[in-house]
mmCIF file of the C-alpha atoms, coordinates in Angstrom:
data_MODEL
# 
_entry.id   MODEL 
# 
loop_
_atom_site.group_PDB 
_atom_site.id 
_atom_site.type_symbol 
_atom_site.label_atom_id 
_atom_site.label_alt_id 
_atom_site.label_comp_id 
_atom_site.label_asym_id 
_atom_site.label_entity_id 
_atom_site.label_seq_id 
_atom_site.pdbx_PDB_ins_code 
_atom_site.Cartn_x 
_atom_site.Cartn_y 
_atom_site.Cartn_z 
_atom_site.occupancy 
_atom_site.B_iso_or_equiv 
_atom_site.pdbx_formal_charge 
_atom_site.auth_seq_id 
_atom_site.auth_comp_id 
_atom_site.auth_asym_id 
_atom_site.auth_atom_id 
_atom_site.pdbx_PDB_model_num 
ATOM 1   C CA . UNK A 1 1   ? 48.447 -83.194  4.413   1.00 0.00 ? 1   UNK A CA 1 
ATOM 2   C CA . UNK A 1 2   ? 49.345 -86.673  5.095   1.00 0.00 ? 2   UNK A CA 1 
ATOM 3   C CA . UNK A 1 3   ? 50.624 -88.232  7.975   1.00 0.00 ? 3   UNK A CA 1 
ATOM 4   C CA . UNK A 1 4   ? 54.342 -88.849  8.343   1.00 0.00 ? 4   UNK A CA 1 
ATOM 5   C CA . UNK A 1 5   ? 55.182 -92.122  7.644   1.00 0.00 ? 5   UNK A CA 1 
ATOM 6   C CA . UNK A 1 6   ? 58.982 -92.366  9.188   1.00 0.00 ? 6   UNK A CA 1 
ATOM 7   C CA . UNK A 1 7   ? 56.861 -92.824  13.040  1.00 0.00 ? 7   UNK A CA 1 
ATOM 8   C CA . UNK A 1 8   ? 54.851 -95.735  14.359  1.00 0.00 ? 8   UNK A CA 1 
ATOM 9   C CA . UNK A 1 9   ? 51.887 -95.354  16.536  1.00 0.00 ? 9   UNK A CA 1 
ATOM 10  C CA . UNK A 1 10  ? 53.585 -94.374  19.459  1.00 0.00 ? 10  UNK A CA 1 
ATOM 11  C CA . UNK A 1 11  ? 55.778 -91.747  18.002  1.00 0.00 ? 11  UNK A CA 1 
ATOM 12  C CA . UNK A 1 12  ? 59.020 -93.648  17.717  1.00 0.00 ? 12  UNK A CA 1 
ATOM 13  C CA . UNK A 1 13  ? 61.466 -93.048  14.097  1.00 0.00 ? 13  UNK A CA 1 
ATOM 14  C CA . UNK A 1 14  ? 60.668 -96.517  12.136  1.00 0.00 ? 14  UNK A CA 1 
ATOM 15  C CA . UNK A 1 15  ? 61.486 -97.566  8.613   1.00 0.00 ? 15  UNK A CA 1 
ATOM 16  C CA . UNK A 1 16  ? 58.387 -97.841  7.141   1.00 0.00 ? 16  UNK A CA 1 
ATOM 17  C CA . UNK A 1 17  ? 57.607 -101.012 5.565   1.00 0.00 ? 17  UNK A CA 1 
ATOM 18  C CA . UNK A 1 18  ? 57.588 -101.313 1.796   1.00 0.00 ? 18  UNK A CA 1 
ATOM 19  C CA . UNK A 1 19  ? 57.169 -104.883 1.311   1.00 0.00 ? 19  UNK A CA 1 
ATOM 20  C CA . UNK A 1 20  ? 52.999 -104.814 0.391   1.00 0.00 ? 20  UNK A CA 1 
ATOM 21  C CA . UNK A 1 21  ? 54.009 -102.201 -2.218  1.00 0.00 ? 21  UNK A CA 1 
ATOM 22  C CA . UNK A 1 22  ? 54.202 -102.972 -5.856  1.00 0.00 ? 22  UNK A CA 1 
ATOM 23  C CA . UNK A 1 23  ? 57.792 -102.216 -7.320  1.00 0.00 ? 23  UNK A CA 1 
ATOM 24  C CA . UNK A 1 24  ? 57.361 -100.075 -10.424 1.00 0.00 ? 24  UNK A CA 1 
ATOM 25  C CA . UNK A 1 25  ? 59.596 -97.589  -12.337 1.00 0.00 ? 25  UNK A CA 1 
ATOM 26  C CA . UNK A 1 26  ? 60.335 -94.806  -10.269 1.00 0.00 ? 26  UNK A CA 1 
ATOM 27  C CA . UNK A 1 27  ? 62.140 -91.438  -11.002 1.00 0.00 ? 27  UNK A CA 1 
ATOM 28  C CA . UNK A 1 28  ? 63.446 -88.833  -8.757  1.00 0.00 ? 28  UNK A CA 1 
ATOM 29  C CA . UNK A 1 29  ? 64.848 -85.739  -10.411 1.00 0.00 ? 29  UNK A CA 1 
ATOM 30  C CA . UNK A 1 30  ? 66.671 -82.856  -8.120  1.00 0.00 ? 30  UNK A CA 1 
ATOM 31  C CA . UNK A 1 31  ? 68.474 -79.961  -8.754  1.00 0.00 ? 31  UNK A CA 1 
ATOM 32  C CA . UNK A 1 32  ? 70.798 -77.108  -6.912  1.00 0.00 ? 32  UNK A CA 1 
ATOM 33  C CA . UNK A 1 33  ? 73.566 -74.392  -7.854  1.00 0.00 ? 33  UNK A CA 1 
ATOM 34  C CA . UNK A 1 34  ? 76.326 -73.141  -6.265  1.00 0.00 ? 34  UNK A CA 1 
ATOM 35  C CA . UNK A 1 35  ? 77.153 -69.486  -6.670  1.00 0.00 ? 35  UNK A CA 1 
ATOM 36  C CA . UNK A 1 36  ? 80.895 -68.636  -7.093  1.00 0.00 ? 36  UNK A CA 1 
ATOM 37  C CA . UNK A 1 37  ? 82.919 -65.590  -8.650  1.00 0.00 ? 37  UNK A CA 1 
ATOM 38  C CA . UNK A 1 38  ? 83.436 -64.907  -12.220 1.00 0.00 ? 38  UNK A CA 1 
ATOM 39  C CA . UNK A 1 39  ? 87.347 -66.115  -12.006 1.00 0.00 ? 39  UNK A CA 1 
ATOM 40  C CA . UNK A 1 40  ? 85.983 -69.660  -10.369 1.00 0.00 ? 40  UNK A CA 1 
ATOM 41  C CA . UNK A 1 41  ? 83.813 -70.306  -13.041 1.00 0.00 ? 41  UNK A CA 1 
ATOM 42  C CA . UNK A 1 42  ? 86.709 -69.332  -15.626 1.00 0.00 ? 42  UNK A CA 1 
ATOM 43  C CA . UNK A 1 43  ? 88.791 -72.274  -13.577 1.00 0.00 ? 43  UNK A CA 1 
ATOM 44  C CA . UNK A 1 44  ? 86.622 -74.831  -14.131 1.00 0.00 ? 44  UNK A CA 1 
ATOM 45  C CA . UNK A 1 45  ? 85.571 -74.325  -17.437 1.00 0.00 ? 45  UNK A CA 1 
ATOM 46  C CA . UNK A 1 46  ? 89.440 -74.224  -18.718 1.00 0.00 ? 46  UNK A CA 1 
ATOM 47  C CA . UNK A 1 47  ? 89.832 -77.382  -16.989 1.00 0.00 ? 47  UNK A CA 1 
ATOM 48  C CA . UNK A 1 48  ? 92.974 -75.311  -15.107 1.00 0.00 ? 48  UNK A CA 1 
ATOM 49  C CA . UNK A 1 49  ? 92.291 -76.169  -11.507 1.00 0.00 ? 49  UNK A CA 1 
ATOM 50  C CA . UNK A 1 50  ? 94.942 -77.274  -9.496  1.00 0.00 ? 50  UNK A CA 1 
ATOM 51  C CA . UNK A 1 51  ? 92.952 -80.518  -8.305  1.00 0.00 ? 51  UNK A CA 1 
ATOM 52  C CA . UNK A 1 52  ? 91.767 -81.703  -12.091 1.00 0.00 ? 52  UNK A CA 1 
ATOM 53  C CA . UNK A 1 53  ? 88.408 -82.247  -13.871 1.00 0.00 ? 53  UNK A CA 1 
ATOM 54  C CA . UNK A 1 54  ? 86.129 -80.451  -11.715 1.00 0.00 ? 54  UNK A CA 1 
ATOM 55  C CA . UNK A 1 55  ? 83.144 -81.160  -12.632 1.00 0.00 ? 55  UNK A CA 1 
ATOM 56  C CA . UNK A 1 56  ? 84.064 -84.695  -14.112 1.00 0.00 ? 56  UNK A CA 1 
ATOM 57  C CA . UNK A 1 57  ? 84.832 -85.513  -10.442 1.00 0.00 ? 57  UNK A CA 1 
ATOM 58  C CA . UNK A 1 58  ? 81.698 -83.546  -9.098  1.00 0.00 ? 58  UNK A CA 1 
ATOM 59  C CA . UNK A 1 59  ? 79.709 -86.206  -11.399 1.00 0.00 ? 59  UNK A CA 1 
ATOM 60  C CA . UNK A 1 60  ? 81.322 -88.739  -10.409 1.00 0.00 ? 60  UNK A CA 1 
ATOM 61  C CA . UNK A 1 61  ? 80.967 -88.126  -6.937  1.00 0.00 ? 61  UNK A CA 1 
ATOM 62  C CA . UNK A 1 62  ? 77.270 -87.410  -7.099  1.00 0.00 ? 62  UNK A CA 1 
ATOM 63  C CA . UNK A 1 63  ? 76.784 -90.867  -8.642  1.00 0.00 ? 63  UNK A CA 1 
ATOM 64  C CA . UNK A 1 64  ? 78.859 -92.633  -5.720  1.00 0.00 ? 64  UNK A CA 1 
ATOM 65  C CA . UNK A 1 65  ? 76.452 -90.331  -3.469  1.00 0.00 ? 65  UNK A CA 1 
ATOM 66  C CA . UNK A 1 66  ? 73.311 -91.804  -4.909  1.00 0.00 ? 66  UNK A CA 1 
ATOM 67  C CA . UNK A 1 67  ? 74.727 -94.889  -4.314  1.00 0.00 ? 67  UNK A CA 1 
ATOM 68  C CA . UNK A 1 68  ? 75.342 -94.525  -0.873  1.00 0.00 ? 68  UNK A CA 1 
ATOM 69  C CA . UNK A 1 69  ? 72.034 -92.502  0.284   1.00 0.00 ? 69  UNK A CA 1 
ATOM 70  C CA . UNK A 1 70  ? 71.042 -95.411  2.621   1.00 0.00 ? 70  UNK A CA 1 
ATOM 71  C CA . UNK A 1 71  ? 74.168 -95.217  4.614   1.00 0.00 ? 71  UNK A CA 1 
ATOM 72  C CA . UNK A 1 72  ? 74.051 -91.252  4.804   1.00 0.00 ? 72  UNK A CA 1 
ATOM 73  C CA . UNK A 1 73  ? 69.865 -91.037  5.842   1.00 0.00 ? 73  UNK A CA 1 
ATOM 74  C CA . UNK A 1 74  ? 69.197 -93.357  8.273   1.00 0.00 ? 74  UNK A CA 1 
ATOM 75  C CA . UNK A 1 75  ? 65.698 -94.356  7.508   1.00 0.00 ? 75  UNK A CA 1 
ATOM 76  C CA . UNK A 1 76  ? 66.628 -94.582  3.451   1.00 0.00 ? 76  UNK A CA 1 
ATOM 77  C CA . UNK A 1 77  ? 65.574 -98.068  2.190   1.00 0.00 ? 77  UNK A CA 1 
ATOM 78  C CA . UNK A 1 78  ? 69.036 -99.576  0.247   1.00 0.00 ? 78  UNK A CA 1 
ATOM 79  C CA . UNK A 1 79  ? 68.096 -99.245  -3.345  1.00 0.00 ? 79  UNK A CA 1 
ATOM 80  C CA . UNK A 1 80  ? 69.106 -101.602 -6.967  1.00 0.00 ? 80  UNK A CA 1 
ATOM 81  C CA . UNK A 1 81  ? 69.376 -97.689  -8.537  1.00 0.00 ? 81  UNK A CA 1 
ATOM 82  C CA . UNK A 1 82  ? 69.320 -98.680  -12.375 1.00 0.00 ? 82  UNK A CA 1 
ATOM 83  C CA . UNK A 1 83  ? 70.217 -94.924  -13.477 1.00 0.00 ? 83  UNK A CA 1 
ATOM 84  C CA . UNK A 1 84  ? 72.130 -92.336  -11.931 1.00 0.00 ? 84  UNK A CA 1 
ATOM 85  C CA . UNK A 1 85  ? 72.809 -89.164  -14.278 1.00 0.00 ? 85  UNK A CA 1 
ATOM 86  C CA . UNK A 1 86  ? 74.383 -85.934  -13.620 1.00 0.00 ? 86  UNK A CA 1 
ATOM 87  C CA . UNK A 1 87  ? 74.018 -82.876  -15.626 1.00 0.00 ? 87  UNK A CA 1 
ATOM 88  C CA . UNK A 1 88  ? 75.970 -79.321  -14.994 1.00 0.00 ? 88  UNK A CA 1 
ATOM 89  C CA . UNK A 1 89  ? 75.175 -76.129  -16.928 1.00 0.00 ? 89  UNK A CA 1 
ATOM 90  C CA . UNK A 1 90  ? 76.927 -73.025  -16.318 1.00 0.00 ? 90  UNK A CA 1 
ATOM 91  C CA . UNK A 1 91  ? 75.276 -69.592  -15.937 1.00 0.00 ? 91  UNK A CA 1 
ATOM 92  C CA . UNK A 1 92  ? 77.241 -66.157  -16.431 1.00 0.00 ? 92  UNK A CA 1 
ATOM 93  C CA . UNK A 1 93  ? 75.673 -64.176  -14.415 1.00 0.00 ? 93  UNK A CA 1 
ATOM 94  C CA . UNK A 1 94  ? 75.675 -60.029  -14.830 1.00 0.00 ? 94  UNK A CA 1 
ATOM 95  C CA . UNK A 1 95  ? 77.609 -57.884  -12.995 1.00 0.00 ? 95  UNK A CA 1 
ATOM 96  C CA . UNK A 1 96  ? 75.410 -57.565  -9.918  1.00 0.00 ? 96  UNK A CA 1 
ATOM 97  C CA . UNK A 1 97  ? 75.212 -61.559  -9.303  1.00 0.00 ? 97  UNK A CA 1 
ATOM 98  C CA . UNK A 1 98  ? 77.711 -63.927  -9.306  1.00 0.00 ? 98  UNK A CA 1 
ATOM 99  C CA . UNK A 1 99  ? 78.287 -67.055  -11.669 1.00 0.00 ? 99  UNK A CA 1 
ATOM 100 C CA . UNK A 1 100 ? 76.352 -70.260  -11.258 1.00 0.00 ? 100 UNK A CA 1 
ATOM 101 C CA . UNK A 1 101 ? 77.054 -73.900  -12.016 1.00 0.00 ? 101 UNK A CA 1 
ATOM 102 C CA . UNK A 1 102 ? 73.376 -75.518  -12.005 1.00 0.00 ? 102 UNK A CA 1 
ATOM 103 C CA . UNK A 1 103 ? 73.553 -79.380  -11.360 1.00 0.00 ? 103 UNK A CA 1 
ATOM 104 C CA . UNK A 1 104 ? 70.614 -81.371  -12.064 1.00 0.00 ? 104 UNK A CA 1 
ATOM 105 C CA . UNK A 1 105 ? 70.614 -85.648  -10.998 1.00 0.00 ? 105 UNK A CA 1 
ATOM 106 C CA . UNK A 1 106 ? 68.178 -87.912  -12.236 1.00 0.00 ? 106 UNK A CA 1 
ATOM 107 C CA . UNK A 1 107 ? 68.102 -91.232  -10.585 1.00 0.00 ? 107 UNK A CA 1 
ATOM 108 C CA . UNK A 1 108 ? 66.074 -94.511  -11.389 1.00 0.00 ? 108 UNK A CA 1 
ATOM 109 C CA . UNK A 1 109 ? 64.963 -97.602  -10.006 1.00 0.00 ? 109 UNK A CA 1 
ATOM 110 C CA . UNK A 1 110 ? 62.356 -100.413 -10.225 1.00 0.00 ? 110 UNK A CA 1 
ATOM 111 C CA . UNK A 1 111 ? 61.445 -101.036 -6.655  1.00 0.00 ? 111 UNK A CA 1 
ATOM 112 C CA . UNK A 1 112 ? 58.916 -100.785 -4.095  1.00 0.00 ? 112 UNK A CA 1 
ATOM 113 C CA . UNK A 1 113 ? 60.117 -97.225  -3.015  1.00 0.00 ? 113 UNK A CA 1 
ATOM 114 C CA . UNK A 1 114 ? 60.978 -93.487  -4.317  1.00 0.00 ? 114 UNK A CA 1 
ATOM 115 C CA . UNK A 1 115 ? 64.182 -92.081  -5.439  1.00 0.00 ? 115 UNK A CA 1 
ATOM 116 C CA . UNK A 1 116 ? 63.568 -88.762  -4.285  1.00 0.00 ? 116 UNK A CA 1 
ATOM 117 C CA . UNK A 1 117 ? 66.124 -88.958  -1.432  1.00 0.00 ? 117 UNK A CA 1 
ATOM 118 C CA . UNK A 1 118 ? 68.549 -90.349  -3.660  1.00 0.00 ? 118 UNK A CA 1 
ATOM 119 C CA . UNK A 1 119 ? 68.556 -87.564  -6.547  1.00 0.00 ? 119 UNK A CA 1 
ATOM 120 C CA . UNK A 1 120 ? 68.789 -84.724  -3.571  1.00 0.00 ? 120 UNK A CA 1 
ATOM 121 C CA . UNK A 1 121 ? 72.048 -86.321  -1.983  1.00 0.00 ? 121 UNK A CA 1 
ATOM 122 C CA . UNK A 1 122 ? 73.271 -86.782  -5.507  1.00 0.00 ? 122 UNK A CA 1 
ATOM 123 C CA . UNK A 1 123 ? 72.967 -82.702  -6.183  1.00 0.00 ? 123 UNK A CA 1 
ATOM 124 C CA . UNK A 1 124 ? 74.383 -82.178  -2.699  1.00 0.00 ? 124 UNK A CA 1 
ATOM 125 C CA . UNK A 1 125 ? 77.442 -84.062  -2.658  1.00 0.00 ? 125 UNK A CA 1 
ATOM 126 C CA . UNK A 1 126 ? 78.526 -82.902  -6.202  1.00 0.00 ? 126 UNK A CA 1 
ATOM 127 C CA . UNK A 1 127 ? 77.992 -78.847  -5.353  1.00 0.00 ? 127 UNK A CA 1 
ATOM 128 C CA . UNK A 1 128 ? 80.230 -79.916  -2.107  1.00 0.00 ? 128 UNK A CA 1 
ATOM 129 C CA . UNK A 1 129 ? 82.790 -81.446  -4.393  1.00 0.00 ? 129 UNK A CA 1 
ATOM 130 C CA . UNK A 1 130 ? 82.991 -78.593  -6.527  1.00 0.00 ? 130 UNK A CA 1 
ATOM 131 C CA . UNK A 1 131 ? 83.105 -76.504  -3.340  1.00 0.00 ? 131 UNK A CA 1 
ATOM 132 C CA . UNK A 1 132 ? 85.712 -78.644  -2.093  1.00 0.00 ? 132 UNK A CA 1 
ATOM 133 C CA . UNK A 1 133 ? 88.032 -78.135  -5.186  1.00 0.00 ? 133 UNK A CA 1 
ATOM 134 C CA . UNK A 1 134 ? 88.126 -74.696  -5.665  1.00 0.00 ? 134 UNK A CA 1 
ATOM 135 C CA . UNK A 1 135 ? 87.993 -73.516  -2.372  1.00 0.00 ? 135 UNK A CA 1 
ATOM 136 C CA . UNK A 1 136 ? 91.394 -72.500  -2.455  1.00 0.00 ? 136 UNK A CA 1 
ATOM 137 C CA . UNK A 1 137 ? 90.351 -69.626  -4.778  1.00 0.00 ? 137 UNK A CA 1 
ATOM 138 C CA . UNK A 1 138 ? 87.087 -69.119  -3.731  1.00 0.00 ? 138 UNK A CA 1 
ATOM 139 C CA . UNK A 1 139 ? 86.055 -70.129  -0.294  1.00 0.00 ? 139 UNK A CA 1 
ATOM 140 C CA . UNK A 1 140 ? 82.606 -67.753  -0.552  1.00 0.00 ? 140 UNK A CA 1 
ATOM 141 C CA . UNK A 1 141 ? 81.007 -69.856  -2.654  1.00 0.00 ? 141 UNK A CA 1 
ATOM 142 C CA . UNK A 1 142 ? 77.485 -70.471  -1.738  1.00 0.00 ? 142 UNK A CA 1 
ATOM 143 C CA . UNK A 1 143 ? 75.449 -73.802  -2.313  1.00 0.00 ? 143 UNK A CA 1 
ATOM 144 C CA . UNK A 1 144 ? 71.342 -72.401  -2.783  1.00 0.00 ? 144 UNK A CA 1 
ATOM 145 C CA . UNK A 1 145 ? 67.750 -73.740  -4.054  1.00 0.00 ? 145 UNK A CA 1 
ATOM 146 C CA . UNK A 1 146 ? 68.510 -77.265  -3.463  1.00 0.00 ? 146 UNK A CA 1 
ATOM 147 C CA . UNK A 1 147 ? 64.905 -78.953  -4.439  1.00 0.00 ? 147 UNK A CA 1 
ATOM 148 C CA . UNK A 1 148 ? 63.343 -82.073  -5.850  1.00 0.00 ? 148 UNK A CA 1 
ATOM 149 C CA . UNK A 1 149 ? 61.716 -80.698  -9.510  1.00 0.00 ? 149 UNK A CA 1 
ATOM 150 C CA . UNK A 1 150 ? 59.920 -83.844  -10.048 1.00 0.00 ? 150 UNK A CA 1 
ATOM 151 C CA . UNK A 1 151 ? 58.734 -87.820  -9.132  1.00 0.00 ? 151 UNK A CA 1 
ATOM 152 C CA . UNK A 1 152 ? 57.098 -90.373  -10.861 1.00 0.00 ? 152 UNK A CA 1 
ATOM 153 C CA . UNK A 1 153 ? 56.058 -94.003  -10.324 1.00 0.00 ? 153 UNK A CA 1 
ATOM 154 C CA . UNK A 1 154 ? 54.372 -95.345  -6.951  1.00 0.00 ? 154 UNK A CA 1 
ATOM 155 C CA . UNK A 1 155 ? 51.013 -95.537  -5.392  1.00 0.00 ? 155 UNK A CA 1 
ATOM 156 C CA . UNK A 1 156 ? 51.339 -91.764  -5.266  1.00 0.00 ? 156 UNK A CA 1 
ATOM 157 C CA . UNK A 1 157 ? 51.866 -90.805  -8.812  1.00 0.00 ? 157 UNK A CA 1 
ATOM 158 C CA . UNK A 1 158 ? 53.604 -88.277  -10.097 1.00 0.00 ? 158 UNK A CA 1 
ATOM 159 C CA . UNK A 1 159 ? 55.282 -84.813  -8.666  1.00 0.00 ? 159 UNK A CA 1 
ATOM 160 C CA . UNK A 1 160 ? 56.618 -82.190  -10.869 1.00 0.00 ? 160 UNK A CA 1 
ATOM 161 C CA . UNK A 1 161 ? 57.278 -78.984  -9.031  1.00 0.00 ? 161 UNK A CA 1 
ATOM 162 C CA . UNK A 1 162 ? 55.906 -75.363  -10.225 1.00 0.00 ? 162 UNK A CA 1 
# 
């Protein structure tokens, strides 16, 4: 395993220095769900919640999240993102399990630094929106499996999880 890079040689939290490295085309992809009950899902889908477009504004907001990573994380460079896109895919689940709305970000730059951080507060913030909308009829929602599925571009290459 490699060493952390977010330290400096006497153990104090730096931002690492990216200006040696090459800026090339860099993708982060994440994805999370959010578990909710069978009526929830039913909500959203009709486009019948109380509060609007559900998952119109859960895009939106994951976008604006993106965006904003660097003022969220402290040691997040500020990034030119060219691409930020949000997917959602519902999942009826059977009657042991409860409903799922998958979300899935993929975010792009051309810089000198990843866009990993950036996809994972995208998925994040738009489960939370969802969350916060429907909350009034479901507050037992859960958020789960929040993970970065793949990388590519940098010195390190490519990451696509199994």
């Amino acid at each position: 395993m490699s060493e952390l890079t977010h330290f400096d040689a006497q153990g104090q939290a730096h931002m690492v220095d990216v200006a040696a490295k090459a800026s090339t085309h860099r993708i982060g992809v994440a994805q999370g769900c959010i578990q909710m009950l069978p009526a929830t899902l039913a909500i959203i889908e009709s486009g019948t919640a109380k509060k609007g477009d559900v998952l119109g504004i859960a895009r939106i907001a994951g976008i604006q999240a993106a965006k904003k990573t660097s003022d969220l994380i402290p040691l997040c460079h500020p990034l030119a993102l060219t691409r930020v896109a949000i997917e959602f895919e519902a999942q009826n689940a059977d009657k042991t399990r409860r409903d799922t709305i998958v979300c899935r970000a993929t975010v792009e730059t051309v810089g000198q630094t990843g866009v990993e951080m950036e996809a994972l507060t995208a998925v994040q913030v738009a489960l939370l929106t969802i969350y916060d909308m429907c909350k009034a009829v479901d507050r037992g929602m859960t958020i789960t499996d929040v993970k970065l599925l793949e990388k590519h571009g940098g010195k390190s290459g490519s990451f696509v999880a199994v």
